[in-house]
Every structure is written in structure tokens, then in C-alpha cells.
Short mmCIF file of C-alpha atoms in Angstrom, two decimals:
data_model
loop_
_atom_site.label_atom_id
_atom_site.label_comp_id
_atom_site.label_asym_id
_atom_site.label_seq_id
_atom_site.Cartn_x
_atom_site.Cartn_y
_atom_site.Cartn_z
CA MET A 1 178.87 138.63 101.61
CA LYS A 2 176.10 139.53 100.73
CA ARG A 3 174.39 136.83 100.13
CA ILE A 4 175.42 134.53 103.53
CA ALA A 5 173.58 137.59 105.43
CA ILE A 6 170.06 137.17 103.30
CA TYR A 7 170.82 132.67 102.97
CA ALA A 8 171.78 133.58 107.10
CA LEU A 9 167.88 136.01 106.99
CA MET A 10 165.81 133.35 105.28
CA LEU A 11 166.95 130.47 107.79
CA LEU A 12 165.99 133.25 110.97
CA VAL A 13 162.80 133.22 109.00
CA GLU A 14 162.45 129.94 108.72
CA LEU A 15 163.26 128.59 111.31
CA ILE A 16 160.67 130.90 112.49
CA VAL A 17 157.79 130.05 111.18
CA SER A 18 159.04 126.49 112.18
CA CYS A 19 158.78 126.43 116.12
CA GLY A 20 156.11 130.17 116.72
CA ARG A 21 152.77 128.11 115.39
CA HIS A 22 149.36 130.41 114.50
CA ARG A 23 145.28 130.23 114.20
CA LEU A 24 144.54 127.95 110.66
CA VAL A 25 143.12 129.74 108.46
CA VAL A 26 140.62 128.22 106.45
CA HIS A 27 142.12 128.58 102.21
CA GLY A 28 139.48 125.96 101.10
CA PHE A 29 138.61 121.96 101.45
CA VAL A 30 142.01 120.05 102.73
CA ASP A 31 142.25 116.59 103.20
CA GLU A 32 145.31 115.56 105.32
CA PRO A 33 146.40 117.33 108.97
CA GLN A 34 147.66 120.60 108.29
CA ASP A 35 149.22 121.05 111.59
CA SER A 36 149.30 118.32 115.27
CA ILE A 37 148.49 118.42 118.46
CA LEU A 38 149.92 115.74 121.06
CA PHE A 39 148.30 114.94 123.93
CA ASP A 40 151.34 113.69 126.42
CA LEU A 41 148.44 111.47 128.97
CA LYS A 42 150.36 109.68 131.51
CA ASP A 43 149.81 111.22 134.51
CA TYR A 44 146.39 111.35 134.36
CA VAL A 45 145.32 107.14 133.51
CA LEU A 46 146.69 103.83 135.63
CA PRO A 47 149.32 102.08 133.07
CA ALA A 48 146.39 99.27 132.46
CA SER A 49 144.21 101.83 131.11
CA GLU A 50 142.56 101.68 127.39
CA VAL A 51 141.86 105.77 126.47
CA ASP A 52 140.03 106.72 123.85
CA LEU A 53 138.32 110.70 122.50
CA TRP A 54 134.99 110.91 122.77
CA ASN A 55 134.17 114.81 122.55
CA VAL A 56 135.20 117.96 121.15
CA VAL A 57 133.91 121.59 121.71
CA LYS A 58 134.88 124.52 121.24
CA CYS A 59 135.20 127.81 123.35
CA GLY A 60 136.60 131.71 123.34
CA GLY A 61 140.05 130.13 121.55
CA TYR A 62 140.61 127.04 122.62
CA TYR A 63 139.00 123.42 121.56
CA TYR A 64 138.38 121.70 124.70
CA PHE A 65 138.79 117.39 124.37
CA THR A 66 137.19 114.65 126.96
CA PHE A 67 139.10 111.67 126.48
CA HIS A 68 137.75 108.05 128.62
CA GLU A 69 139.38 105.71 130.59
CA GLN A 70 138.29 102.85 130.05
CA MET A 71 139.63 100.33 133.66
CA ARG A 72 140.17 97.06 133.72
CA GLY A 73 139.06 93.78 135.83
CA GLU A 74 136.38 95.76 137.16
CA TRP A 75 132.70 96.53 136.42
CA GLY A 76 132.32 100.06 135.68
CA GLY A 77 135.79 100.63 136.26
CA SER A 78 135.92 104.06 133.78
CA HIS A 79 136.18 107.74 134.35
CA SER A 80 136.85 110.99 132.09
CA LEU A 81 139.99 113.58 131.79
CA LEU A 82 139.36 116.89 129.72
CA MET A 83 142.10 118.64 128.32
CA GLY A 84 142.54 121.80 126.76
CA ALA A 85 144.02 123.33 123.60
CA SER A 86 144.79 127.02 122.67
CA GLU A 87 143.13 127.59 118.94
CA ASP A 88 146.04 129.69 117.43
CA LYS A 89 150.08 127.90 119.26
CA LEU A 90 147.92 124.04 120.30
CA GLN A 91 149.61 124.52 123.13
CA VAL A 92 147.84 121.04 125.34
CA ARG A 93 146.82 122.35 129.18
CA TYR A 94 145.44 119.57 131.56
CA ILE A 95 141.57 121.09 132.87
CA PRO A 96 141.09 118.82 136.90
CA LEU A 97 137.55 118.56 137.14
CA PRO A 98 135.87 119.74 140.87
CA ASP A 99 136.73 116.72 143.39
CA ASN A 100 132.69 114.45 143.25
CA VAL A 101 132.96 114.32 139.35
CA LYS A 102 134.71 111.50 137.86
CA SER A 103 133.19 111.00 134.07
CA ILE A 104 131.52 113.13 131.52
CA SER A 105 128.07 113.00 130.24
CA SER A 106 128.61 115.98 128.61
CA THR A 107 130.82 119.49 127.28
CA PHE A 108 128.34 121.97 125.76
CA VAL A 109 128.67 125.54 125.36
CA ARG A 110 126.00 128.37 126.77
CA ASN A 111 126.80 132.43 126.19
CA ASP A 112 129.89 131.33 125.25
CA SER A 113 131.00 129.90 128.47
CA LEU A 114 132.16 126.48 128.89
CA ILE A 115 129.89 124.21 131.21
CA MET A 116 130.09 120.58 131.64
CA GLU A 117 127.09 118.14 133.06
CA SER A 118 128.55 114.97 134.98
CA ASP A 119 127.19 111.53 134.92
CA ASP A 120 124.81 112.40 137.71
CA GLY A 121 123.38 115.25 135.93
CA GLN A 122 125.51 117.75 138.23
CA LEU A 123 126.68 120.68 136.05
CA PHE A 124 129.79 122.76 135.94
CA LEU A 125 130.78 127.00 134.71
CA PHE A 126 134.16 126.51 133.50
CA ASP A 127 136.22 130.03 134.58
CA SER A 128 138.90 130.14 131.17
CA LYS A 129 140.32 132.78 133.19
CA LYS A 130 141.04 130.51 137.08
CA TRP A 131 140.84 127.14 135.15
CA SER A 132 138.34 126.16 137.31
CA TRP A 133 135.29 124.74 137.56
CA SER A 134 132.41 126.45 140.02
CA PRO A 135 129.15 124.97 140.78
CA LEU A 136 126.13 125.80 137.85
CA THR A 137 122.03 125.69 139.24
CA PRO A 138 120.36 123.73 136.09
CA GLU A 139 116.97 126.16 135.68
CA LYS A 140 113.73 124.51 134.90
CA ASP A 141 113.03 126.15 131.69
CA ASP A 142 116.59 125.01 130.44
CA GLU A 143 115.51 121.98 130.01
CA GLY A 144 114.48 119.18 127.32
CA ILE A 145 115.73 122.03 125.34
CA MET A 146 116.46 121.83 121.63
CA TYR A 147 117.02 124.77 120.43
CA GLU A 148 116.08 129.12 121.24
CA ASP A 149 116.14 132.27 119.68
CA ASP A 150 114.12 135.27 119.65
CA ASP A 151 110.72 133.93 118.52
CA TRP A 152 111.03 130.28 119.26
CA MET A 153 112.14 127.01 122.14
CA VAL A 154 112.18 123.34 120.56
CA LYS A 155 111.86 121.64 123.61
CA HIS A 156 111.23 117.81 123.61
CA ALA A 157 110.55 114.55 125.60
CA ASP A 158 111.38 111.35 125.24
CA HIS A 159 109.54 108.15 127.16
CA GLY A 160 110.91 105.16 125.49
CA GLU A 161 108.99 102.97 123.73
CA PHE A 162 105.67 104.64 124.82
CA GLY A 163 106.51 108.19 122.63
CA ASN A 164 108.53 110.67 121.73
CA ALA A 165 107.19 114.39 121.19
CA THR A 166 108.46 117.95 120.50
CA TRP A 167 106.79 121.08 121.30
CA PHE A 168 107.41 124.85 118.92
CA ILE A 169 106.98 127.65 121.36
CA ASP A 170 106.55 130.38 120.24
CA LYS A 171 107.76 133.45 122.79
CA HIS A 172 106.44 136.33 122.11
CA SER A 173 102.19 134.59 121.74
CA LYS A 174 103.34 132.05 124.41
CA GLU A 175 101.23 128.65 122.21
CA GLU A 176 102.37 125.97 122.14
CA TYR A 177 102.30 123.77 119.25
CA ALA A 178 103.71 119.46 118.88
CA PHE A 179 104.71 116.99 116.14
CA VAL A 180 104.77 113.25 117.87
CA GLU A 181 107.79 111.74 117.11
CA LEU A 182 109.71 114.14 114.94
CA ASN A 183 113.26 114.26 116.29
CA GLY A 184 117.09 115.90 115.43
CA GLY A 185 118.64 118.56 114.67
CA PHE A 186 116.96 121.61 114.19
CA ARG A 187 117.85 124.29 112.14
CA ARG A 188 116.32 126.99 111.16
CA ILE A 189 117.09 129.86 108.06
CA GLY A 190 114.15 132.99 107.25
CA ASN A 191 111.34 131.82 108.73
CA THR A 192 111.72 128.27 107.61
CA PHE A 193 113.04 125.38 110.39
CA TYR A 194 114.58 122.51 109.22
CA VAL A 195 114.77 118.73 111.38
CA VAL A 196 117.89 116.30 109.73
CA SER A 197 117.70 112.87 111.37
CA LEU A 198 119.68 110.37 110.50
CA THR A 199 118.42 110.19 106.80
CA ARG A 200 116.41 112.70 106.88
CA ILE A 201 115.24 115.75 106.19
CA TYR A 202 111.84 117.47 106.91
CA GLU A 203 111.10 121.31 105.87
CA ILE A 204 109.46 123.47 108.09
CA PRO A 205 107.77 126.57 106.97
CA ASP A 206 105.23 127.54 109.32
CA PRO A 207 105.52 125.35 112.82
CA THR A 208 101.68 126.08 113.73
CA ILE A 209 100.89 123.33 110.98
CA GLY A 210 101.88 121.52 114.45
CA PHE A 211 99.05 120.21 117.24
CA HIS A 212 97.86 123.12 118.41
CA CYS A 213 98.59 121.96 122.36
CA ASP A 214 96.05 123.08 124.91
CA SER A 215 96.73 123.09 128.99
CA SER A 216 96.92 118.86 128.76
CA THR A 217 98.94 118.50 125.67
CA ARG A 218 101.60 121.38 126.23
CA TYR A 219 105.35 121.06 127.43
CA GLU A 220 105.33 121.32 131.10
CA ASN A 221 102.32 119.07 130.98
CA ALA A 222 102.46 116.41 128.94
CA LYS A 223 106.74 115.90 129.39
CA GLU A 224 105.16 113.96 132.62
CA THR A 225 103.26 111.73 130.53
CA HIS A 226 104.19 108.29 131.10
CA LEU A 227 101.89 107.17 127.92
CA LEU A 228 102.93 110.26 126.35
CA GLU A 229 101.60 109.06 122.69
CA HIS A 230 98.95 108.22 123.89
CA HIS A 231 98.28 111.34 125.60
CA PHE A 232 98.51 112.62 122.07
CA PHE A 233 95.36 110.31 120.51
CA ASP A 234 93.17 111.02 123.07
CA ALA A 235 93.36 115.14 122.70
CA GLY A 236 93.30 114.72 119.34
CA TYR A 237 96.09 114.36 117.50
CA LYS A 238 96.19 113.53 113.79
CA PRO A 239 99.47 111.64 112.23
CA MET A 240 98.72 112.80 108.51
CA ARG A 241 96.68 115.39 109.79
CA HIS A 242 100.32 117.20 110.86
CA PHE A 243 102.39 116.05 109.90
CA VAL A 244 105.63 116.68 107.19
CA ASN A 245 106.70 115.29 104.15
CA PRO A 246 110.67 114.40 104.63
CA VAL A 247 112.07 116.46 101.62
CA VAL A 248 115.24 114.42 101.22
CA ARG A 249 115.67 111.32 102.80
CA PHE A 250 117.15 107.80 102.35
CA ASP A 251 115.66 105.29 103.54
CA GLU A 252 113.44 102.94 102.24
CA PHE A 253 109.90 103.51 105.41
CA ASP A 254 106.27 103.08 103.63
CA LEU A 255 104.82 107.14 104.54
CA SER A 256 101.87 104.94 103.93
CA GLY A 257 101.17 102.46 106.47
CA GLU A 258 98.36 101.80 108.45
CA PHE A 259 96.31 99.91 110.84
CA ILE A 260 92.47 99.31 111.59
CA LEU A 261 91.11 99.53 114.67
CA PRO A 262 88.99 96.00 116.56
CA ASP A 263 86.31 99.44 115.47
CA GLY A 264 86.53 99.63 112.12
CA SER A 265 88.51 102.58 112.09
CA ARG A 266 92.10 103.52 110.71
CA ILE A 267 95.24 104.92 111.58
CA TYR A 268 98.33 105.29 110.13
CA HIS A 269 101.23 104.54 112.42
CA ASN A 270 103.84 107.24 113.08
CA PRO A 271 105.04 109.01 109.57
CA TYR A 272 108.05 109.92 111.40
CA GLU A 273 111.49 107.17 111.48
CA VAL A 274 111.90 104.05 112.85
CA PHE A 275 114.58 103.54 114.37
CA ASN A 276 116.25 100.57 112.59
CA ASP A 277 114.93 102.53 108.58
CA TYR A 278 118.99 103.90 109.14
CA LEU A 279 120.00 100.40 108.26
CA LYS A 280 118.93 100.36 104.91
CA ALA A 281 120.22 102.39 103.88
CA ASP A 282 123.64 103.47 102.34
CA THR A 283 123.81 107.12 103.14
CA THR A 284 123.16 108.75 106.44
CA PHE A 285 123.34 112.32 108.13
CA VAL A 286 125.99 112.79 110.56
CA ALA A 287 125.46 116.59 111.66
CA SER A 288 124.20 119.49 110.41
CA PHE A 289 124.77 123.33 110.59
CA CYS A 290 123.15 126.59 108.84
CA ALA A 291 125.93 129.31 106.61
CA SER A 292 125.59 132.02 104.24
CA ASP A 293 121.71 130.86 104.44
CA THR A 294 122.10 127.28 103.45
CA LEU A 295 122.08 124.59 105.26
CA PHE A 296 125.09 122.01 104.91
CA CYS A 297 125.23 118.63 105.76
CA ALA A 298 127.47 116.00 106.37
CA LEU A 299 127.19 112.95 105.31
CA ASN A 300 128.07 109.21 105.69
CA THR A 301 128.03 107.42 102.13
CA PRO A 302 129.82 104.27 100.72
CA LEU A 303 132.64 106.65 99.64
CA GLY A 304 132.88 108.23 102.80
CA LEU A 305 132.91 111.29 104.78
CA GLU A 306 130.80 114.10 102.35
CA LEU A 307 130.30 118.17 102.83
CA ALA A 308 126.29 118.82 100.71
CA LYS A 309 124.22 121.68 100.77
CA LEU A 310 120.38 121.85 100.40
CA GLU A 311 119.74 123.51 97.03
CA ASN A 312 116.12 123.74 95.49
CA VAL A 313 114.92 121.19 97.74
CA LYS A 314 118.03 118.59 97.28
CA LEU A 315 120.87 118.03 98.28
CA VAL A 316 124.12 118.85 96.34
CA PRO A 317 127.68 117.91 96.92
CA VAL A 318 130.84 120.53 98.07
CA HIS A 319 132.83 118.74 98.71
CA HIS A 320 134.26 114.65 99.19
CA PHE A 321 136.33 113.88 102.22
CA ASN A 322 139.46 111.06 101.10
CA LYS A 323 138.32 109.22 104.32
CA SER A 324 136.37 106.52 105.64
CA ILE A 325 134.61 107.36 108.81
CA GLY A 326 133.26 103.68 109.29
CA SER A 327 129.88 102.03 110.09
CA ASN A 328 126.21 104.85 109.91
CA TYR A 329 124.79 103.38 113.17
CA PRO A 330 124.90 106.58 115.86
CA TYR A 331 126.20 105.22 118.97
CA HIS A 332 129.70 105.10 118.97
CA TYR A 333 131.60 102.22 120.54
CA PHE A 334 134.77 101.86 122.98
CA ASN A 335 137.80 101.52 120.67
CA GLU A 336 135.19 101.17 116.82
CA TYR A 337 138.21 102.60 113.95
CA PRO A 338 137.24 103.94 112.54
CA SER A 339 134.42 106.40 113.66
CA ILE A 340 132.64 109.50 114.44
CA SER A 341 133.34 110.16 118.54
CA ALA A 342 132.34 113.90 118.07
CA ARG A 343 130.11 116.62 116.51
CA TYR A 344 129.84 120.14 116.93
CA LYS A 345 127.99 122.83 115.27
CA TYR A 346 129.65 126.66 116.72
CA ARG A 347 128.88 129.91 116.11
CA ASP A 348 131.72 131.08 113.59
CA GLU A 349 133.58 133.71 115.23
CA SER A 350 133.98 135.65 111.50
CA ASN A 351 130.70 135.82 111.32
CA PRO A 352 128.76 135.75 113.91
CA THR A 353 125.40 134.65 111.55
CA ASP A 354 127.15 131.95 110.54
CA TYR A 355 127.48 128.37 112.41
CA ARG A 356 130.58 126.10 111.53
CA LEU A 357 130.80 122.81 112.73
CA LEU A 358 133.87 120.11 114.20
CA LEU A 359 133.73 116.77 114.09
CA VAL A 360 136.43 114.21 115.64
CA ILE A 361 136.87 110.93 113.76
CA ASN A 362 139.11 108.51 115.48
CA THR A 363 140.84 106.72 113.39
CA GLU A 364 143.44 104.05 114.11
CA ALA A 365 143.82 103.24 118.95
CA GLY A 366 145.80 106.53 119.86
CA SER A 367 144.79 108.54 117.09
CA SER A 368 142.62 110.73 115.78
CA GLU A 369 141.86 113.75 113.10
CA LEU A 370 139.77 117.36 114.59
CA ILE A 371 138.06 118.46 111.55
CA ASP A 372 137.47 121.69 112.40
CA ILE A 373 133.90 122.08 108.63
CA ALA A 374 133.08 125.32 107.28
CA HIS A 375 130.82 126.71 104.15
CA ASN A 376 133.95 127.69 102.93
CA GLY A 377 136.85 125.02 103.41
CA ASN A 378 138.04 123.91 106.37
CA THR A 379 140.93 122.99 108.37
CA LEU A 380 142.46 119.56 109.69
CA LEU A 381 144.71 118.52 113.15
CA LYS A 382 146.06 115.29 113.66
CA LEU A 383 145.33 114.31 117.66
CA CYS A 384 148.43 111.90 119.17
CA TYR A 385 147.28 110.23 122.56
CA ASP A 386 148.61 106.38 123.61
CA ALA A 387 145.48 103.87 124.52
CA SER A 388 147.59 101.24 124.19
CA GLY A 389 146.82 100.08 128.06
CA LEU A 390 148.45 97.05 128.34
CA ASN A 391 151.35 94.83 126.74
CA PRO A 392 149.51 91.59 125.52
CA VAL A 393 152.72 88.46 127.73
CA GLU A 394 153.28 84.92 126.86
CA ARG A 395 152.24 84.00 130.19
CA ASP A 396 150.48 84.77 133.07
CA GLY A 397 154.47 83.58 135.36
CA PHE A 398 150.82 81.96 138.16
CA GLU A 399 153.98 79.87 138.95
CA GLU A 400 155.59 82.62 140.06
CA LEU A 401 153.17 84.60 141.71
CA LEU A 402 152.07 81.69 144.04
CA THR A 403 155.87 80.79 144.85
CA PHE A 404 155.90 85.24 146.22
CA TYR A 405 152.93 84.73 148.14
CA LEU A 406 153.72 81.94 150.07
CA LYS A 407 157.30 82.47 150.90
CA ASP A 408 156.58 86.72 151.94
CA TRP A 409 152.71 85.83 152.84
CA ASP A 410 153.92 87.60 157.06
CA ARG A 411 155.55 90.23 155.74
CA LEU A 412 153.15 91.08 151.95
CA ALA A 413 152.87 94.15 151.38
CA LEU A 414 151.39 96.21 148.24
CA ASP A 415 154.52 98.30 147.45
CA SER A 416 156.65 94.29 147.05
CA VAL A 417 153.65 93.07 145.17
CA ILE A 418 153.29 95.64 142.00
CA ARG A 419 157.12 95.25 141.49
CA LYS A 420 156.85 91.07 141.49
CA GLU A 421 153.54 91.23 139.20
CA LYS A 422 154.35 94.24 136.83
CA SER A 423 157.81 92.34 136.51
CA LEU A 424 155.37 89.55 135.39
CA GLY A 425 153.51 92.14 132.45
CA GLY A 426 151.25 93.46 135.35
CA GLU A 427 150.08 96.93 134.48
CA ILE A 428 148.01 98.70 137.89
CA SER A 429 144.87 98.03 136.79
CA TYR A 430 142.79 99.70 139.47
CA LEU A 431 143.07 101.62 142.88
CA ASN A 432 141.36 102.39 145.41
CA LEU A 433 138.27 99.91 145.53
CA GLY A 434 135.52 99.71 147.76
CA ALA A 435 135.82 96.99 150.60
CA ASP A 436 132.87 95.40 150.34
CA ARG A 437 131.62 95.48 146.26
CA ASN A 438 133.50 91.43 146.26
CA LYS A 439 132.24 88.90 149.66
CA TYR A 440 134.70 85.92 148.57
CA PRO A 441 137.57 86.74 151.36
CA PRO A 442 136.13 85.65 154.54
CA GLU A 443 134.98 88.45 157.40
CA LYS A 444 136.51 86.43 159.54
CA ILE A 445 140.00 87.67 157.97
CA PHE A 446 139.49 91.48 158.77
CA LYS A 447 140.40 93.56 161.25
CA LYS A 448 137.54 95.04 162.96
CA GLU A 449 138.96 98.72 164.02
CA GLU A 450 140.94 98.20 160.56
CA SER A 451 140.03 100.17 157.26
CA TYR A 452 140.58 97.75 154.17
CA HIS A 453 140.41 98.72 149.51
CA ILE A 454 141.03 97.05 147.21
CA ASP A 455 144.20 97.54 145.03
CA ILE A 456 143.83 95.90 141.03
CA ILE A 457 146.71 94.77 138.91
CA SER A 458 146.33 93.53 134.83
CA LYS A 459 147.48 91.10 132.61
CA GLN A 460 146.64 90.42 129.49
CA ILE A 461 148.00 86.94 128.15
CA ASP A 462 148.54 86.88 124.35
CA ASP A 463 145.70 87.46 121.86
CA SER A 464 143.80 84.97 124.60
CA TYR A 465 142.99 85.78 128.38
CA GLU A 466 143.46 88.53 130.69
CA VAL A 467 144.20 88.44 134.36
CA HIS A 468 143.14 90.53 136.57
CA SER A 469 143.90 90.49 140.47
CA LYS A 470 142.51 91.32 143.84
CA TYR A 471 144.55 92.84 146.77
CA TRP A 472 143.25 93.57 149.50
CA VAL A 473 145.24 96.46 151.52
CA GLN A 474 144.84 96.80 155.22
CA GLU A 475 145.18 100.74 155.11
CA SER A 476 147.52 101.56 157.52
CA ASN A 477 149.92 99.98 157.20
CA GLN A 478 149.70 98.10 153.47
CA SER A 479 150.12 94.77 154.57
CA ILE A 480 147.08 92.51 151.87
CA PRO A 481 145.22 89.44 153.86
CA ALA A 482 143.67 88.75 150.84
CA ILE A 483 144.36 88.05 147.30
CA PHE A 484 141.52 87.17 144.97
CA MET A 485 142.70 86.35 141.24
CA ASP A 486 140.39 86.32 138.05
CA TRP A 487 140.66 84.63 134.92
CA SER A 488 138.25 85.02 132.14
CA LYS A 489 139.30 85.46 128.59
CA LEU A 490 140.41 88.15 126.95
CA ARG A 491 136.81 88.51 123.67
CA TYR A 492 133.64 87.56 123.99
CA ASP A 493 134.86 85.98 120.68
CA SER A 494 138.55 85.18 122.96
CA LYS A 495 140.29 81.27 122.42
CA PHE A 496 140.85 80.60 126.17
CA ASP A 497 139.94 77.10 127.82
CA ALA A 498 138.60 78.06 130.78
CA ALA A 499 138.95 73.80 132.18
CA ALA A 500 142.00 73.13 130.34
CA LYS A 501 143.07 76.65 133.02
CA TYR A 502 142.14 75.97 136.05
CA GLN A 503 143.23 71.35 135.49
CA GLU A 504 147.09 73.95 135.62
CA LEU A 505 146.67 75.43 138.63
CA VAL A 506 145.52 72.45 140.45
CA GLU A 507 148.21 71.37 139.17
CA THR A 508 150.69 74.40 140.15
CA ILE A 509 149.13 74.67 143.50
CA SER A 510 149.36 70.59 144.72
CA GLU A 511 152.62 70.80 144.25
CA ALA A 512 153.73 73.76 146.22
CA VAL A 513 151.46 73.87 148.90
CA GLY A 514 150.13 69.48 149.15
CA GLN A 515 147.60 67.93 147.65
CA GLY A 516 144.31 69.71 148.52
CA THR A 517 140.90 68.35 148.32
CA THR A 518 138.41 68.29 145.48
CA ILE A 519 134.70 69.24 146.52
CA PRO A 520 132.02 67.53 144.26
CA GLU A 521 130.27 69.89 142.02
CA THR A 522 127.10 71.71 143.10
CA ASP A 523 123.44 72.39 140.99
CA ARG A 524 125.53 75.18 140.04
CA LYS A 525 127.89 72.89 137.93
CA MET A 526 131.07 74.64 139.27
CA LYS A 527 133.82 73.74 140.64
CA TYR A 528 135.73 74.22 143.81
CA ALA A 529 138.49 72.62 145.14
CA GLU A 530 140.46 74.02 149.02
CA TRP A 531 143.92 73.42 149.68
CA HIS A 532 145.23 74.78 153.87
CA TYR A 533 149.16 75.09 154.48
CA GLY A 534 149.37 76.33 158.00
CA GLU A 535 147.32 79.24 158.83
CA ARG A 536 146.60 79.96 155.42
CA SER A 537 144.29 79.26 152.92
CA ILE A 538 143.55 78.39 149.59
CA ARG A 539 140.09 78.23 146.96
CA LEU A 540 140.18 77.86 143.30
CA TYR A 541 136.28 78.50 141.44
CA GLY A 542 136.17 76.75 137.73
CA THR A 543 133.88 77.36 135.13
CA ASP A 544 132.90 76.67 131.30
CA PHE A 545 134.17 80.95 130.93
CA ASN A 546 137.11 80.88 134.55
CA VAL A 547 138.35 80.68 136.60
CA ARG A 548 139.05 81.77 139.79
CA PHE A 549 142.16 82.00 143.05
CA LEU A 550 141.20 83.59 146.32
CA MET A 551 144.17 82.17 149.01
CA PHE A 552 143.80 84.35 151.99
#
């Protein structure tokens, strides 16, 4: 009996441990997931949409994940959704966005609070107790901040090809010191600043070695100057006088490049990184953070992700993760695997003087890994979500759809159309698109006293092409006065014969309603034919790239 009781107790303990999740604790470095989070997104995205994980931040015991929904059938059709997961139990909860926000530009933490910036520049503060947002008025001093502590504020302004600059602003003396074209992640250890860019680490032992700004070159005045770099040269800026050499670099750019001006004088080419330098490097910096008075860097090496630390101006390996993170290119593209989709440093709760680093690796569609890195170890979570979008079908079903349209035209309604489209492999890809976005149907078919919108249903045919069907919907009774369909290749390298598809549709339509009228090609080289069937009209347009069908 005693053995049975002990065995039962062991089973109970095992059950409790397996069912009750707990906060993951760093115990050295790990390369395999210790736990997983499943995101059920189907109630928040349209069936035809593809979903990708774009960002994560950590605040107040929660991970906040930003997903991007890429809608199909219309350019610019996309929006963001935000999910929170508690660090201890990994329980997922949906976070509604403010009513007027569709897409998130960024999420970040300030003063231990989560802040979101929308694509149109609005700021919102998240209340984790009420699980809601409130508008936040940006302060002028917040603009351009790259780094801030009790002594220094670092700001940056970028005017693209016309130059960019970074200012170190002394909070005590109010003096400003500028470095033209210097940019990256700014870290401070003691009195020394480190600037980590794509392929280099710069060490600035004293920011006052920068260009001492006068009233015209201080941040608030110079940031508005369109020719920013020339403006500094006019004020006496000398690149080689106010330059700091990199202590670590992976690129091969010639630091001694110079130009001879028509008057015979010489000026040095900007000695900091040129945008494409990283293309020459087989190793790049992914992100960086400071802990234990040491600079730690995540690297993308030929062998994959690696953590290193800076010792005596040399990088010393700390841990090699057995993970590929894809291209060295610093910008993330939709559906690129593997790739780093998020990098975020945050203050370590157990030691507020240290920082940690969050990295998200999108390993494949619907699967990512969240690596939470400290200086002495890491935790690793597997993230799973449905990102599938459309399931490919073998045929577009146009013949069945046309028969359905002709038979039920006078009583054609949205719900019956959706049922028919879904039976042929179609899925809703866009809802409530403004009806003024497409001018193909003639204005005369729309009633002035009525309101209309467009719903789109999409299909993917094998790995070749896709069809987007736009339905003009009369909002008062959900009737459909016009239909517009577009056939185009799935990707730029997909095989789709637009001319053959055009001829196939001509034959299908002619068989259903009789011979149509073919209009000779115009200077635009567009094929065009039209049919009239009672009070209904059908038009077909064809180019070398796509085919379009209109019925009203």
C-alpha cells in the first residue's frame, strides 16, 4: 500500500508540473525550445490572409507580439494585430487596437509602460489593468532620441541622400557635439559610448571629441536643414578631425578615401559606413546590449547566430546557437524564412543595471522562435500560429461561376456568392473596401441614393496564378450590381500564360451568352471584347500580364 501511495503521489506531482506552467529561468545557454506558445488568430484575420510575426517587446511580465496580416486582392490591404502572453503562464490574450488604428508602426517601452505608434504617427499608452489604450501626446523633446541617461541625450536626424547626423547633448552644460553620418545602436559603459552598426563597433571615450555645435548646427536648428551634410561642412566640420576609428569591423571599406575639389583642396569621403558595405561582409551585427559592464553582441555569421562580447577591443565568442537566421540584409521581408523579425533590448528585472535581448527568428510559415538572451544564458520559446492563407486549388471555376451569375443575376446577393465561391476554393480576402477605389463599372449602374462597398474573394490556382473577384455590394439590401475579376501570376517568377487564359475566357463566355464583339487593339496593345445579354453587359480585357472580367 505504501508503494502504491508513493506512486500515486508521484503521478499527481507529475500532472501538476505538466499542467501548471511557470516562469522560465536562465540556467546557461540552450538551443532547443523549452516551451511553446500557440496563437489562435483565425477570429482576427480574414481567411485568405497571410500572417507573419513582425515584432515583440517585453513589459511588466508580458511579452507583446505584433502580427502583420497581409490581405490579398488589393494593394495596401493589410493591418496589424497585437497579442499579449504572460511570461509565467504563457497565456495568450488578444489586445484590441484603438478604433482608428489599422496598422502599427512600432511598439516600445518607456517608463515601464507599453507605447504603440500607429502608421500615421499617433501614439497610444497601454493600460495593462484595463487592457485598453489611451491617446498619448508626443513631447517635442522626444523626437529623434536614440539614447538617454542622466548625463547625455543622443539624437539623430536623417535626410537620406542629403546626409544624416548624430548629436550628443550634455544635459548639464547643454552643449552639443555632432558626428556626421554616424549611426547605429548606442550603448554606454562607464564614461565610454559604443556605437554598433551593421558591420562595425565604434568606441567614443569622450563625446566632446565630436564637432562642437554653434547655434546653427545644434539639433533643433540643423535637423530641418535639407542639405544637412553640406550645412555642417559650411560650418567648419572636418570629417577626419571629428572621426573615431572603428575598434571592430567586418567590411572592407577604405577609410582613407578622399576627393580633390576643383580648387585643388582635398576633402575626405565620409569615413563611416556606406549603406552597401555589409554586402562585402560575411558577418554582421544583429543587435547589442550591455550587462556586467560588458558590451554583448548578437552576430549573423556564416555558421549562424552567435553571441560574443567585447574584451580589449576584440570580440570574444560566448555561445554559438545552432540556428541559421538567413540573409545579412538588415530589413525583413514578408514570408522570408529564416529571418530575424524582431530584436529588442530590455532591462533585466533581476539586475536593473543589466540588459537582456529578445530575438525572434521566423523559421518557417507559422513557426517562430523567441530567444531571450542574458549575458550568462538564455531561454527559448517556440511560437506557433496559422499563417497559411489560401489553399491552392487546381482550377479557377470560372465556368461554374459564370453559369451561377447568369442564372441568379436578378437576385444575386452576397451570402449566396460567398457560398458558391467557397465551394470552388475561394476565400474572403477583403471586406468593406471603398467603392470609389475602382472605376471599371460605369457610373450609371449605381443608384445615387444608395451606398456601396466592395468585398473581395480570392483563389490561388496551383503555384501559377491567382484570381481576385471584386463584388460591388449595395449596402441597403446586400445585392450585387457589378462584378470585377482579375487573373494575374502568383509571383513574378510564376508561369502564367495570360494570352491563353484570355482566349479560354472568350470561348467560355461566348458559349454561354453567344458571340461577342472583339474591339481591335489600340495603341495600348490591350485585347478587349464585350458581350450583351439582355440588360447585362460583359467586358473582357487582356494584356501580356493579366486578364480582367467585368459584368454589370
